[in-house]
Each structure stands twice: as structure tokens, then as C-alpha cells.
Short mmCIF file of C-alpha atoms (C1' of nucleotides) in Angstrom, two decimals:
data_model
loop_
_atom_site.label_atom_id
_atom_site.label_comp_id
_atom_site.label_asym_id
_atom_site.label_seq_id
_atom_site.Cartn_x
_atom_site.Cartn_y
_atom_site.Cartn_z
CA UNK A 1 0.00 0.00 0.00
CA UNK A 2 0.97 3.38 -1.29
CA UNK A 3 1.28 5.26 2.57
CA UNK A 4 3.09 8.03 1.06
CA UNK A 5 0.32 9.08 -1.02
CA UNK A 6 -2.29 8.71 1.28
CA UNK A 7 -0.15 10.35 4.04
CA UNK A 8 0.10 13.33 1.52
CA UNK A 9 -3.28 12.82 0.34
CA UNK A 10 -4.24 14.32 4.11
CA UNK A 11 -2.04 16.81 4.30
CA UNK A 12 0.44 15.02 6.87
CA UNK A 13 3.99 15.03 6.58
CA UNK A 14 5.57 12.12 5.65
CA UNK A 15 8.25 11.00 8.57
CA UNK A 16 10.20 7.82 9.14
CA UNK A 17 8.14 7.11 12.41
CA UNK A 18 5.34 7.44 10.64
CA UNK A 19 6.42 5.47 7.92
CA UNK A 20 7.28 3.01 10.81
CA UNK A 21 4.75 2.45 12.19
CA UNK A 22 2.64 1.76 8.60
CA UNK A 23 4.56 -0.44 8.09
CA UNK A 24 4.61 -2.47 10.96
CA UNK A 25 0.40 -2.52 11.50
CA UNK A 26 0.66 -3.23 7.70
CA UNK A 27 2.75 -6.19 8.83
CA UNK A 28 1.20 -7.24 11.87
CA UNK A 29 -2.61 -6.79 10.90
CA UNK A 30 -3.85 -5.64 14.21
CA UNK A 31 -1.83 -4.75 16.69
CA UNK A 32 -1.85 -3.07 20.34
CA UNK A 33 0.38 -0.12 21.26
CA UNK A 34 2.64 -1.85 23.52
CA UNK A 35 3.44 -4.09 20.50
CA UNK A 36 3.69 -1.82 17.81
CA UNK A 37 5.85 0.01 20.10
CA UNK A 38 8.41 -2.99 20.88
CA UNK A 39 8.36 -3.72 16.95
CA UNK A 40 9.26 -0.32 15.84
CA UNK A 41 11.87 0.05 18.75
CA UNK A 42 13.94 -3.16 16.45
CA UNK A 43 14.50 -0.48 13.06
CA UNK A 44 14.05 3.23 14.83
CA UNK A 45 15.13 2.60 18.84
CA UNK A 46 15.17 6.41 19.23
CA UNK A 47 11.13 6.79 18.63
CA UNK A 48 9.53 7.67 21.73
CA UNK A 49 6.33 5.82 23.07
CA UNK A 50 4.51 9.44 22.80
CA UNK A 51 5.48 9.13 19.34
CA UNK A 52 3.74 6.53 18.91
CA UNK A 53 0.59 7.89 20.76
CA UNK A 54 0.55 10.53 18.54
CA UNK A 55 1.01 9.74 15.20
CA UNK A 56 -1.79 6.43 16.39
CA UNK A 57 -4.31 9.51 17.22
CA UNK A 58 -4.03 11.58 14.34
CA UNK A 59 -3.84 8.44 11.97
CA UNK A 60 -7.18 7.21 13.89
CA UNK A 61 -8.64 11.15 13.30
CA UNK A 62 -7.53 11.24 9.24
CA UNK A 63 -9.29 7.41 8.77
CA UNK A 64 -5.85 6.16 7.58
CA UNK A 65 -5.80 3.35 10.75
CA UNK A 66 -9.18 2.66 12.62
CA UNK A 67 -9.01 0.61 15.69
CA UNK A 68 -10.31 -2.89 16.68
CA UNK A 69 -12.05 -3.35 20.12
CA UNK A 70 -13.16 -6.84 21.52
CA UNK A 71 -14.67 -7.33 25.12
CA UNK A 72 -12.20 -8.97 26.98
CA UNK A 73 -9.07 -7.90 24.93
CA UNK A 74 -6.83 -4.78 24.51
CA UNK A 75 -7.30 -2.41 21.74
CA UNK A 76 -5.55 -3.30 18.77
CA UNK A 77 -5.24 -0.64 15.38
CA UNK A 78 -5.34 -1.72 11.47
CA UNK A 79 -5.42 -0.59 8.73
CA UNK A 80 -8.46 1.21 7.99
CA UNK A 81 -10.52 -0.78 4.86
CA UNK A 82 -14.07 -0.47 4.79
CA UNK A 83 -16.18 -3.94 4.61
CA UNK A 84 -14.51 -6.45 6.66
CA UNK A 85 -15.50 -7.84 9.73
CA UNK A 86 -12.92 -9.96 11.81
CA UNK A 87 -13.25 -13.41 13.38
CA UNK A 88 -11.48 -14.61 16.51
CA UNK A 89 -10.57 -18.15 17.93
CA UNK A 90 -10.99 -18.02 21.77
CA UNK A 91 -8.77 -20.83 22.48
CA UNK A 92 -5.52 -19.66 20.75
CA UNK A 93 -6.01 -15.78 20.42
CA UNK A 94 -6.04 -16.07 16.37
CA UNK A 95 -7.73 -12.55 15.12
CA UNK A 96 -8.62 -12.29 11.03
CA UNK A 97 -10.08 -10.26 8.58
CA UNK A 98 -13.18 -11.23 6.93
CA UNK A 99 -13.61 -10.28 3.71
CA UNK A 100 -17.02 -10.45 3.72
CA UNK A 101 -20.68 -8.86 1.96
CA UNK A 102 -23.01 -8.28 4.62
CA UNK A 103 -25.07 -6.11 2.94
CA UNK A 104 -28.12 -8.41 3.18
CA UNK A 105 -27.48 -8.24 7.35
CA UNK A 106 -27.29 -4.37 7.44
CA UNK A 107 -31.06 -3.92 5.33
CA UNK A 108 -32.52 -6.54 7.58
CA UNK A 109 -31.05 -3.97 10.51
CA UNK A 110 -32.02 -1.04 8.37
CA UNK A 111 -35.66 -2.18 8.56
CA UNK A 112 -35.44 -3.26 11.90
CA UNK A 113 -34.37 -0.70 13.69
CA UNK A 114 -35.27 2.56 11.50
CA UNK A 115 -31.81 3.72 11.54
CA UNK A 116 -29.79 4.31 8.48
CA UNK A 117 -27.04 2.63 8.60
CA UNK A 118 -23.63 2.22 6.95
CA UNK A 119 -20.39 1.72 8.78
CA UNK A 120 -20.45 -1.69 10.32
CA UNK A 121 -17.72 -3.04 13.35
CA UNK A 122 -18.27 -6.84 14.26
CA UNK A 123 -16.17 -9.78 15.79
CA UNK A 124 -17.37 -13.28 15.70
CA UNK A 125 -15.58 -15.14 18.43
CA UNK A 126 -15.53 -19.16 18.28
CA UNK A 127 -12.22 -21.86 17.30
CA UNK A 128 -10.45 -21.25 14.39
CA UNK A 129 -9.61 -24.61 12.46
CA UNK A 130 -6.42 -25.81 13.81
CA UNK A 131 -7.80 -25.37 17.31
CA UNK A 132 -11.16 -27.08 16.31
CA UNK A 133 -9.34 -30.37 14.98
CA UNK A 134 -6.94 -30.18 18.01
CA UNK A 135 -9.64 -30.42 20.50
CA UNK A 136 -11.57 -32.69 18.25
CA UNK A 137 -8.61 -34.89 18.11
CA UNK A 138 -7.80 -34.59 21.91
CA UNK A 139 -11.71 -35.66 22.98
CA UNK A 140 -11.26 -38.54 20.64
CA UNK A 141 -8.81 -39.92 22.07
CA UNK A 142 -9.56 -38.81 25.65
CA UNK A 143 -5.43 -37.60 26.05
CA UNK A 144 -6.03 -34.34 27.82
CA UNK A 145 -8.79 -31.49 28.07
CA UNK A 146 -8.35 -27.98 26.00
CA UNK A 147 -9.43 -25.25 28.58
CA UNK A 148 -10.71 -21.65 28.01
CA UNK A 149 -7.38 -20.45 29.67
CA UNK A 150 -5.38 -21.58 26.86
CA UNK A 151 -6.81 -17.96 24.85
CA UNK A 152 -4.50 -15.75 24.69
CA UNK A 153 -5.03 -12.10 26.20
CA UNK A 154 -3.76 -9.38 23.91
CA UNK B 1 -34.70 -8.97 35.95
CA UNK B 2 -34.25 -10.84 39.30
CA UNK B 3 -30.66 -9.92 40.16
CA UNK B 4 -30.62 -11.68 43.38
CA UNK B 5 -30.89 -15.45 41.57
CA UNK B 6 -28.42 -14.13 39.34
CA UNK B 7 -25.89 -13.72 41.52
CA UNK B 8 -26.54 -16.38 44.12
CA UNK B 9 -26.50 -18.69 40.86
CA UNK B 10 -22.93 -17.71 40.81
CA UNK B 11 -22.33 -18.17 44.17
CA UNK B 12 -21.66 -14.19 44.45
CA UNK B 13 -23.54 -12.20 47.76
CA UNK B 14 -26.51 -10.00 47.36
CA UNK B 15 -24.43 -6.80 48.66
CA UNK B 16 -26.61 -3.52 48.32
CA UNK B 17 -23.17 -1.79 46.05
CA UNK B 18 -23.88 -4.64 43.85
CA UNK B 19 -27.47 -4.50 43.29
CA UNK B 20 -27.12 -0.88 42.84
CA UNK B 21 -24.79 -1.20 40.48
CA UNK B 22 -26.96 -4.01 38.16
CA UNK B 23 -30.25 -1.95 39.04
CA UNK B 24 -28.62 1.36 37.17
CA UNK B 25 -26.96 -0.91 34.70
CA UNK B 26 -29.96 -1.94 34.00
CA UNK B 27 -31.90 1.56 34.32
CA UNK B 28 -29.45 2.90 31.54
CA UNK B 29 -28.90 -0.11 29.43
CA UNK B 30 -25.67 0.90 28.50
CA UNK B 31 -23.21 2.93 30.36
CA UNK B 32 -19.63 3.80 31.19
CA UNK B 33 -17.72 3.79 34.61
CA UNK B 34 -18.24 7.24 35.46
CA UNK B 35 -21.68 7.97 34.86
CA UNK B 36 -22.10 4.43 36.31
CA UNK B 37 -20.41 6.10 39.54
CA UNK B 38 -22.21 9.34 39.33
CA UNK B 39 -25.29 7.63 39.38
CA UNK B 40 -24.69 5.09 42.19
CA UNK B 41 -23.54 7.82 43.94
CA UNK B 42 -26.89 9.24 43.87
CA UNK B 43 -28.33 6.82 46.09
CA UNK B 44 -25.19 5.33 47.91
CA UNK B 45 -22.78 8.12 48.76
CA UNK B 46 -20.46 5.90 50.89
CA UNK B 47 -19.89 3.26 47.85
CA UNK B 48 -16.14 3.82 46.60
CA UNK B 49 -14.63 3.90 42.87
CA UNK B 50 -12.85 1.02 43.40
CA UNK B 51 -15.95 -1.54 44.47
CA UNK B 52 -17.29 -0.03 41.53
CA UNK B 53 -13.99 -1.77 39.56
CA UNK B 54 -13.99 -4.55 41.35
CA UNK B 55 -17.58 -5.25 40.78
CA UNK B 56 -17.66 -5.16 36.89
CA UNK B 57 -14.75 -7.25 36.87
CA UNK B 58 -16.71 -9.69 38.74
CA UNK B 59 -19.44 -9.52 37.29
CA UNK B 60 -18.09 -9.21 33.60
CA UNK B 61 -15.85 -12.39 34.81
CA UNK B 62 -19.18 -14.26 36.01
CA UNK B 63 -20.92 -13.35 32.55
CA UNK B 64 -23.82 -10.97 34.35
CA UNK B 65 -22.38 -8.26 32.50
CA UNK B 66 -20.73 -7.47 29.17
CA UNK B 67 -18.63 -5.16 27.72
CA UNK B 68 -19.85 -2.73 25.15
CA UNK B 69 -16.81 -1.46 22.81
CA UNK B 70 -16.98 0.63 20.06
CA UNK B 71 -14.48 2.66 17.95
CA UNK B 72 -13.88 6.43 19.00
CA UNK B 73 -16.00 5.55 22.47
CA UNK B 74 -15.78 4.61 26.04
CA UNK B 75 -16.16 1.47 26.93
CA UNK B 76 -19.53 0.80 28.46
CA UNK B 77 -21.60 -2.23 30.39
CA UNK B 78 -24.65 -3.86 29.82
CA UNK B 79 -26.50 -6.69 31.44
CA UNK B 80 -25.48 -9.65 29.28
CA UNK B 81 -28.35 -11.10 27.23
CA UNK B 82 -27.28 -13.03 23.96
CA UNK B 83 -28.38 -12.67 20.41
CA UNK B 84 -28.37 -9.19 20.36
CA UNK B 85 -26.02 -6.49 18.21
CA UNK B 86 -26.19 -2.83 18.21
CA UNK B 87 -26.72 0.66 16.08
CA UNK B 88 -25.65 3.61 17.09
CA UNK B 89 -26.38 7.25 15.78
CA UNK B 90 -23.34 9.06 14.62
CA UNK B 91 -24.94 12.13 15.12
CA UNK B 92 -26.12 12.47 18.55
CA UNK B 93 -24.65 9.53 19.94
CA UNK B 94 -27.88 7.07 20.78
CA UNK B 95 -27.12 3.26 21.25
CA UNK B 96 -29.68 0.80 21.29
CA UNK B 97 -30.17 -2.04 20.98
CA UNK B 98 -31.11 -4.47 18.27
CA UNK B 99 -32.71 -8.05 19.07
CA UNK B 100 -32.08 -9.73 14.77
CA UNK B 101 -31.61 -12.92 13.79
CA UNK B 102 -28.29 -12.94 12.48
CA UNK B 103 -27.68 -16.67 11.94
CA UNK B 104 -27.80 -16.86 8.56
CA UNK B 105 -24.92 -13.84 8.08
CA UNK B 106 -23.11 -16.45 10.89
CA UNK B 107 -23.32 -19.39 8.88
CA UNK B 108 -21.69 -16.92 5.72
CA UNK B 109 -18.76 -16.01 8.21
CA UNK B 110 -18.11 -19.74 9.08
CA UNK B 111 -18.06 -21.06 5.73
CA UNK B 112 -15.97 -18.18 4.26
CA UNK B 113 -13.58 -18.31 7.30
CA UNK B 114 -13.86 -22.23 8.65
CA UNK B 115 -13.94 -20.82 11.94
CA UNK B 116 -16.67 -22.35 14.20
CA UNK B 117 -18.52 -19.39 15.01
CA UNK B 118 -20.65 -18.49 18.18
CA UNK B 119 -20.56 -15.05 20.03
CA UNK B 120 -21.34 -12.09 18.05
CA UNK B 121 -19.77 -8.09 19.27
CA UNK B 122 -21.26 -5.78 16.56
CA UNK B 123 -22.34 -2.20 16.12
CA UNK B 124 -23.67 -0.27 13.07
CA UNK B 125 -23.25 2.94 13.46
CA UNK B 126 -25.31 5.35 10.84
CA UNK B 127 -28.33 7.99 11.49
CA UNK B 128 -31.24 7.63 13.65
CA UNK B 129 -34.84 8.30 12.49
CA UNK B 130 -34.69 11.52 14.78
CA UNK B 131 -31.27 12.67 13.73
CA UNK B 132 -32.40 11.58 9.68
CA UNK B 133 -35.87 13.72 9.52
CA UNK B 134 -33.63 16.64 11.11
CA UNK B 135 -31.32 16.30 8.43
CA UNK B 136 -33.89 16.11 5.86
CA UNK B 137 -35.77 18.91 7.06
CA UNK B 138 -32.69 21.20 7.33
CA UNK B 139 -31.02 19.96 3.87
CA UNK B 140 -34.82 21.03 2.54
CA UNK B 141 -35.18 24.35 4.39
CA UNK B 142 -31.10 25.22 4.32
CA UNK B 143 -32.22 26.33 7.16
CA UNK B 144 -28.51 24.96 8.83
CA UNK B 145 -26.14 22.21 8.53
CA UNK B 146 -26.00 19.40 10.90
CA UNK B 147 -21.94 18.53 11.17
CA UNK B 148 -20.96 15.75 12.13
CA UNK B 149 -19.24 17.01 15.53
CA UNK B 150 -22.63 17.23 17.29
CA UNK B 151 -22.25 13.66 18.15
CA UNK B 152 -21.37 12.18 21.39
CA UNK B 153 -18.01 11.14 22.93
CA UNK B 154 -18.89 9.35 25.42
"C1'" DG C 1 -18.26 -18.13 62.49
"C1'" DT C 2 -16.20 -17.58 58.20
"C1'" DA C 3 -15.37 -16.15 53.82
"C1'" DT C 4 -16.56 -12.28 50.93
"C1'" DT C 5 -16.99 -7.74 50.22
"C1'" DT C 6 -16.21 -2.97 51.18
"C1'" DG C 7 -13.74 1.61 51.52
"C1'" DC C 8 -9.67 3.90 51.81
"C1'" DA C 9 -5.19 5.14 50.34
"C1'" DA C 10 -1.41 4.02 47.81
"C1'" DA C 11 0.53 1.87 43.77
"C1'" DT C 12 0.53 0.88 39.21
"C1'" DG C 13 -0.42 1.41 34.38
"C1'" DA C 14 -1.95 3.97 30.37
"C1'" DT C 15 -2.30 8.10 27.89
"C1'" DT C 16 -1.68 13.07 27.27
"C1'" DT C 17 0.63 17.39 27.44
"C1'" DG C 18 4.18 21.23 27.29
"C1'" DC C 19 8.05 22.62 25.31
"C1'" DA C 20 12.52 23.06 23.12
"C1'" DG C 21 14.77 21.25 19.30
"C1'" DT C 22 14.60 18.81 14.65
"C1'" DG C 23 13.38 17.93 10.13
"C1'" DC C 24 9.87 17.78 6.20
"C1'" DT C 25 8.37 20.34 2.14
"C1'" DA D 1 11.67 29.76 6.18
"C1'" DG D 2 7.82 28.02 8.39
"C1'" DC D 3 5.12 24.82 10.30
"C1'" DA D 4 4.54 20.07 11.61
"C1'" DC D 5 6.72 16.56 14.02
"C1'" DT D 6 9.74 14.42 17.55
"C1'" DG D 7 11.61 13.18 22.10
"C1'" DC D 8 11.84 13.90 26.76
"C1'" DA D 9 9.92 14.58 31.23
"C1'" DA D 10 6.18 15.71 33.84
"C1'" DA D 11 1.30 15.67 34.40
"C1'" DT D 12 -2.95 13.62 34.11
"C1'" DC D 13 -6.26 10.05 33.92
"C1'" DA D 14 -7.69 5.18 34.55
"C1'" DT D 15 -7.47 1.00 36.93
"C1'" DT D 16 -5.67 -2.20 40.41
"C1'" DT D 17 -4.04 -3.62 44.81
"C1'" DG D 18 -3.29 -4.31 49.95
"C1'" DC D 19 -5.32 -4.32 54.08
"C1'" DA D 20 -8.30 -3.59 58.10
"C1'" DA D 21 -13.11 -3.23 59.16
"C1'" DA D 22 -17.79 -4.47 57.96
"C1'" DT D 23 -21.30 -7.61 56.39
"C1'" DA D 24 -23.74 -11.48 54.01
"C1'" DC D 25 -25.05 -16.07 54.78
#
DNA sequence: GTATTTGCAAATGATTTGCAGTGCT
DNA sequence: AGCACTGCAAATCATTTGCAAATAC
């Protein structure tokens, strides 16, 4: 992705923190501060935390990131493309994009609720595939018991 | 709602902070931490910030409660009942909401993903009725412009 | 009676701010 | 050159914790 241009494209100057820290969401997919603060620290060590807190505010502000909030978890940032939802796997902490048309589900909630609506921001939670067929495999054959704990936090 | 077998089903005591805390929950439908506080503190002067904490992590932990999350807001609480999403107004800042069937946009996600889906954290945000027929009218009258900073922080 | 819960105060953690200096454009 | 951006330190805001006293059951 062209972050130059749409850095420009706002009116906001194009830095090597900033560049930074593009490029490491654009890497990561969604990540939390502390994170994208430890991964930039490995290229740039000299960027400051308020750096960081900055440039994630006024990124947030010009819709270039948007951020990603599930109950139970820490805010994470991505970024920002319209019409994706994301899914999450409670047992191992997976978190992915889902690329897909919902537009049927927004009318029925148009109807429903008299609002017109557009943007939408969703998470499914349940087991992603690897941990589905792990547990599947691990009830079969009785060996030991997958628990809730396993989930990872951030 | 009977709080009281609610909470003794989790083995938790019927403490006055606590019902308060469910009863204004439950008043307001949705709110943060400090107008949660205000409002307790309207009844029960004496009850303390921090049994305010400790109770929504207990009760969030328990499942009584859940976490509302949305981007560019506060967090806020709401008595946990399943199978519901919600909309909120971008202009003045309403959330309600929105009892839908959504199982057959679920059963899209878990094909297209492979995940096994269950739990569902969503919000539409767009325009209420209210804030649309205000709109309208004003777009019809140029009698002003509604901007889009009228709505709602918290 | 006992374990939980409460309130207070202090500690911790997260985020923001002020400001002088630096670096895009 | 001029304004936006950065880094640092301090300030602010949010949340958690430890502990003694109170209270639910």
C-alpha cells in the first residue's frame, strides 16, 4: 500500500516514524500499542512511546488506521478498509479479517431498527480450524482437556 | 430482571453496592464507569470507585455483565443477554439495541472463514430516524447544517 | 463463624501534554 | 523559512491492589 500518497493525500507530513509504524500494522494486521511500540523500537530505537501515541491519534482522526475493540481484549489498530468484519478463535487468540458482503445483514437492521445505517464493526468469536481439529482430536482420544485459559489475552 | 438469583447462581452475595450497580446498569442499558459512579452515587454516597472496579470485573468475569466497545468511544456495560447487536447514531450519539436474527450472516462467516462461530460483538453505526428527519428537514429548508461534531463522545 | 466484600489510600499502568529542538516540504 | 513533528519529562487520567473493618449467609 501506497502510505506516502495517502499520508500526503491528508495533508500530513511524511516522517520515518510514521512510515514506521505503517509499516509495521501493515505487517502485523492488528496490533496493540505496547506491541507496535516494541516492533518499531527493532529499526528506529530512538522513537519515543509518545510518538507513537501521537502519530496512532491523528492516523485514527484522518481514517488512515481505525481501531479494533473486543470485550475482553486490549485495543488493537489496522489498517483502515471499509467492509470487513474480523473473526477470533478463543482458544488460541487467532484474530482475522473477513472479507465479507453483509449487505443483506445491514437492510434486515435497516428495517429493523429505523436507523440508516452504513459503517459496520463486528467480531465473531468461536475456534479457528487448527484449534477445532486439536480439540476434536484430543476428545477422541480422551489424552487431555483444551481449557478456556489456553486464549491468549492481547 | 431478578438480580438476586443471578448472583446467588454464581455463588456471588446479594451486597446492596452490587445491586445498585446491576439496578442502574440496568436503568441505563448501556453505560460507562463514570456515569455508572455518578449515578450510584446518587443513592449510595459511601460506595467507593474502586468496588465499583472490582464489581464489573466480577461480574463481567461471572458473565452478568458485558462489555460494550466501540471505535472512537468509552467502553460501556450492559446486562449480558445473547443474540443481540447494536446501532448507534453518529450524530447524537444514541445506542440501542437491536434483538435480529443474524444466523444466517453467521453461517456466511463460518463457511468463508472455517472458523466455528458463536458469540457475536457488533455495532452499526449510521443515522437515527430523529437525527435523519432533522437532516432532511434542514437539507430542505437550508435552514442549517448538521456537522458531524454534534455527536457524542462518550 | 467464616469467607466475601467494602472503603480507603497508595501503587501501578496507560495516555496526554508542554516545550525546546529537529526535520519535512 | 515556516510549520509540523519528535523526544523527553512531567502531568494527568484510569485501573488495580493491599489491608483492616464491615457484612452477608
Amino acid at each position: 500500500m501506497d502510505f506516502e500518497q495517502r499520508l500526503k493525500a491528508k495533508k500530513l507530513k511524511v516522517t520515518p516514524q510514521r512510515m514506521a509504524i505503517l509499516k509495521e500494522i501493515e505487517a502485523y494486521g492488528h496490533i496493540c500499542i505496547e506491541e507496535l511500540y516494541e516492533k518499531i523500537r527493532i529499526r528506529h530505537p530512538s522513537t519515543s512511546l509518545a510518538t507513537v501515541y501521537k502519530n496512532i491519534a491523528i492516523l485514527c482522526d484522518s481514517g488512515v488506521l481505525s481501531e479494533v475493540k473486543i470485550p475482553g481484549h486490549k485495543q488493537r489498530y489496522e489498517i483502515n478498509q471499509s467492509g470487513h468484519i474480523h473473526v477470533m478463535c478463543e482458544k488460541c487468540g487467532a484474530l482475522e479479517d473477513l472479507h465479507i458482503d453483509f449487505s443483506d445483514f445491514k437492510h434486515n437492521c435497516i428495517n429493523a431498527s429505523g436507523y440508516d445505517l452504513s459503517g459496520l464493526s463486528a467480531v465473531f468469536s468461536g475456534v479457528c480450524p487448527k484449534c477445532g481439529s486439536a480439540s476434536k482430536k484430543a476428545i477422541d482420544s480422551l489424552d487431555r482437556n483444551i481449557t478456556e485459559s489456553e486464549a491468549m489475552i492481547c
